[in-house]
Coordinates of N, CA and C in Angstrom, one line a residue:
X130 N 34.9 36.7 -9.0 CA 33.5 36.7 -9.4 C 33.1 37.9 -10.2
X131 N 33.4 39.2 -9.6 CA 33.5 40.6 -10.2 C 33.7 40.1 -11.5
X132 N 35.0 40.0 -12.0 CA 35.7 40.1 -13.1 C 34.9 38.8 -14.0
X133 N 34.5 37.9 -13.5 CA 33.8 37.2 -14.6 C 31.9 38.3 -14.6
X134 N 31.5 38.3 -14.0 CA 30.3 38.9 -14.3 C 30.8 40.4 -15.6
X135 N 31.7 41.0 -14.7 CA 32.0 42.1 -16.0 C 32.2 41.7 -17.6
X136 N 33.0 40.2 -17.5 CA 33.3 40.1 -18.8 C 32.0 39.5 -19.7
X137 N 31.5 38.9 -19.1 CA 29.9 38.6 -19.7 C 29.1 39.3 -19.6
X138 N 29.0 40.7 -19.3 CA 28.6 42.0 -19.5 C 29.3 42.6 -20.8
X139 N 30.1 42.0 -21.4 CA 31.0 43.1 -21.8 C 30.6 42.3 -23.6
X140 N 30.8 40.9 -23.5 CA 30.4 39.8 -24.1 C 28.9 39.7 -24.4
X141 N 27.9 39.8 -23.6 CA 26.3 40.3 -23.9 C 26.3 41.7 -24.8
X142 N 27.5 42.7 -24.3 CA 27.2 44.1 -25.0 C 27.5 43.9 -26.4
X143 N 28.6 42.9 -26.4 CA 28.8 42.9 -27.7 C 27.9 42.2 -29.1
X144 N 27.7 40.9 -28.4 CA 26.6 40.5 -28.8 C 25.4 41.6 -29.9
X145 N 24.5 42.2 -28.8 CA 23.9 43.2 -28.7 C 24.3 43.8 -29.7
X146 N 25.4 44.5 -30.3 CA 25.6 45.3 -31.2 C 25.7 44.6 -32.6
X147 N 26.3 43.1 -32.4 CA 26.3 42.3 -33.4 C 24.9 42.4 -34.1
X148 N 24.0 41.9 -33.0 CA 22.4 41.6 -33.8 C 22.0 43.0 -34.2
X149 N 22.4 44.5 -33.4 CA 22.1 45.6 -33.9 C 22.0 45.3 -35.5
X150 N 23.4 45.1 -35.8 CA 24.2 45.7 -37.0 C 23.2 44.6 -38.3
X151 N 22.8 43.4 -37.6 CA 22.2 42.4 -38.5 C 21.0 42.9 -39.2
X152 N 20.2 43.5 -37.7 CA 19.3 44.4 -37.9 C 18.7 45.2 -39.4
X153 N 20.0 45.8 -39.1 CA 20.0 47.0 -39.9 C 20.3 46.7 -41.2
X154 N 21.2 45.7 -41.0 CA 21.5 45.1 -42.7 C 20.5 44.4 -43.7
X155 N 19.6 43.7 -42.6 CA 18.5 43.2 -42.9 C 17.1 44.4 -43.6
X156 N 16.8 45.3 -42.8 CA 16.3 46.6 -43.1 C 16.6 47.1 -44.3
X157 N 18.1 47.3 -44.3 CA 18.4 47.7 -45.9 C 18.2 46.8 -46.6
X158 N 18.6 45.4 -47.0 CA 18.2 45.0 -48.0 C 16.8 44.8 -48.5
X159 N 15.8 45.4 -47.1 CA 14.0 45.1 -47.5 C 14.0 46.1 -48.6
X160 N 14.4 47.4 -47.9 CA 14.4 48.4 -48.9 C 15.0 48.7 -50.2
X161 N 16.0 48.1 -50.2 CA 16.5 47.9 -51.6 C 15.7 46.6 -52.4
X162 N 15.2 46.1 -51.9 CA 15.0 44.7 -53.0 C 13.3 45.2 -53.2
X163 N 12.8 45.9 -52.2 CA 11.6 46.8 -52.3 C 11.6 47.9 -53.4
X164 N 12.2 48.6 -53.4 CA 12.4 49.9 -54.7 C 12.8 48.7 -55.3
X165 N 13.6 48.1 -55.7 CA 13.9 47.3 -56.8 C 12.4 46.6 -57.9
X166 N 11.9 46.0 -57.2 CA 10.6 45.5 -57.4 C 9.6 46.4 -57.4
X167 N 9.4 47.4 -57.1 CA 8.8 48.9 -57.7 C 8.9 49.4 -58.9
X168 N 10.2 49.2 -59.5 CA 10.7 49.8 -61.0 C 10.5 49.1 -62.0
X169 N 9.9 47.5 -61.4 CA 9.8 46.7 -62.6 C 8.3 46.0 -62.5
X170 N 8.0 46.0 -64.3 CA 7.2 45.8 -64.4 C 6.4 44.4 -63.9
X171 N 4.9 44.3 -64.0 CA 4.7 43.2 -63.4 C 4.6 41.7 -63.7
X172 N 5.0 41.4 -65.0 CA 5.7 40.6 -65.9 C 6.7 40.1 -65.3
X173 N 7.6 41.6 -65.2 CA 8.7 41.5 -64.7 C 9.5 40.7 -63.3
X174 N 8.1 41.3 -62.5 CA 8.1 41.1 -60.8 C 7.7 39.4 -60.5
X175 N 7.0 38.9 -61.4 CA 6.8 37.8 -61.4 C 7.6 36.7 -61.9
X176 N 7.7 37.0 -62.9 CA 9.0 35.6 -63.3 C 10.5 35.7 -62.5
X177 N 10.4 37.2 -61.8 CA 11.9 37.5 -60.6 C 11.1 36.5 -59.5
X178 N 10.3 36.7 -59.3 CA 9.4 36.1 -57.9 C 9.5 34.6 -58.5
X179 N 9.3 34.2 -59.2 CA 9.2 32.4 -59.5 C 11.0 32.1 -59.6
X180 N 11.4 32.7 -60.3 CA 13.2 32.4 -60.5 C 13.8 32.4 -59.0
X181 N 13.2 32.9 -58.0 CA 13.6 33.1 -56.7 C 13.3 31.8 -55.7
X182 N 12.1 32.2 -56.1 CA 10.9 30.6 -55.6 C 11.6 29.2 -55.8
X183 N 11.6 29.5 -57.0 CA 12.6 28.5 -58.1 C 14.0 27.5 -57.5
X184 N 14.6 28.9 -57.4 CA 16.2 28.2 -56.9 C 16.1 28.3 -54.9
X185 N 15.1 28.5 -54.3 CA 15.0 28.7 -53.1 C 14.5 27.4 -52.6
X186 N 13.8 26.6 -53.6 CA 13.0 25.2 -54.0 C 14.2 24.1 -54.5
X187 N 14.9 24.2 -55.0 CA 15.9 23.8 -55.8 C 17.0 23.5 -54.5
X188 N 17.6 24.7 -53.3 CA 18.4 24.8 -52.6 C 17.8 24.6 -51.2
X189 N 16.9 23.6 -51.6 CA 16.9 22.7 -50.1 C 17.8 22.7 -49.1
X190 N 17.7 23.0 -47.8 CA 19.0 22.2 -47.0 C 19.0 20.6 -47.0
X191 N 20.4 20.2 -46.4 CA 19.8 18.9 -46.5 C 19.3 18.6 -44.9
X192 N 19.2 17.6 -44.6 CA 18.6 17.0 -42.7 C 19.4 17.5 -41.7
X193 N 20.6 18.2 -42.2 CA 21.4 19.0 -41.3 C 20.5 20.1 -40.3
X194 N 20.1 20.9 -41.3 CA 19.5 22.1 -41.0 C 18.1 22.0 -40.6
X195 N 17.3 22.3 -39.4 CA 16.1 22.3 -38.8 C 15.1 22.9 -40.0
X196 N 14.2 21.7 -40.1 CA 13.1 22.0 -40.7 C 12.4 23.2 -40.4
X197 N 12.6 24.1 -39.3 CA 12.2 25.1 -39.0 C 12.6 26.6 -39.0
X198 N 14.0 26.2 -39.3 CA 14.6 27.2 -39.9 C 14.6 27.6 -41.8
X199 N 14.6 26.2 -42.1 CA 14.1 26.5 -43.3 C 12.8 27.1 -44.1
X200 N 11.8 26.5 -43.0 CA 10.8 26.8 -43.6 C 10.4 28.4 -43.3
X201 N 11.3 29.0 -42.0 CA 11.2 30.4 -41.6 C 12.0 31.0 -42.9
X202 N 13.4 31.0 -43.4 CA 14.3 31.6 -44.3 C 12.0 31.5 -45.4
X203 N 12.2 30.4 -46.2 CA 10.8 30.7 -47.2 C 10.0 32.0 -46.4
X204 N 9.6 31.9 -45.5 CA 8.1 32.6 -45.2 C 8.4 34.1 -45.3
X205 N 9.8 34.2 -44.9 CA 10.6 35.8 -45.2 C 10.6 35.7 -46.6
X206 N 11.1 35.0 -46.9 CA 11.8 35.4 -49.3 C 9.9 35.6 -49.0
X207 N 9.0 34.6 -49.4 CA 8.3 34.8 -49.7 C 7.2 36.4 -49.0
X208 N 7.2 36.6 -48.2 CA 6.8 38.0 -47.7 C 7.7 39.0 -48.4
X209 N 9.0 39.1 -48.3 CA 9.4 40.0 -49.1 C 9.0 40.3 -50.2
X210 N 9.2 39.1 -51.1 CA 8.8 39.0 -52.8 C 7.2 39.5 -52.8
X211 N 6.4 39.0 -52.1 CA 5.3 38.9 -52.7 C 4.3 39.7 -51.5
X212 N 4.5 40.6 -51.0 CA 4.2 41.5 -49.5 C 5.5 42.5 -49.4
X213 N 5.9 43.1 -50.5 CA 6.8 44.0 -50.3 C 7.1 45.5 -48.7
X214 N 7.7 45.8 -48.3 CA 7.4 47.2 -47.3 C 6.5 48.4 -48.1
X215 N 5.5 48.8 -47.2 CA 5.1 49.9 -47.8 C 5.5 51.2 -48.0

């Protein structure tokens, strides 16, 4: 019983570092696609924001994937794109 509790300890820690690491990847790319959209004009920022919209609109899942997850992946692109980090 020890030895299984430890190893689902050990399997939770790892876990845990996994989502760390997602974290953080996720963070960088706010920041990057943030400065990115800082350097460009607002002409610019816009037809990237519709081209995005665009093929995000375009790349429906199909009935596989929860309506709820889809529509969460949108509500991020769209906060990113258009509610950048301060």
């Amino acid at each position: 019983m020890k030895n299984l509790i430890a190893e689902l300890l050990v399997k939770l820690a790892q876990k845990e570092e996994e989502s760390k690491d997602l974290v953080a990847q996720v963070e960088a790319l706010e920041i990057v696609v943030t400065a990115l959209l800082r350097q460009m004009a607002q002409n610019e920022q816009q037809a990237l924001i519709k081209s995005v919209e665009g093929a995000l609109e375009a790349a429906r899942p199909d009935s596989q994937v929860p309506v709820q997850d889809s529509e969460m992946l949108q509500q991020y692109v769209k906060k990113l794109l258009r509610h950048p980090r301060s």
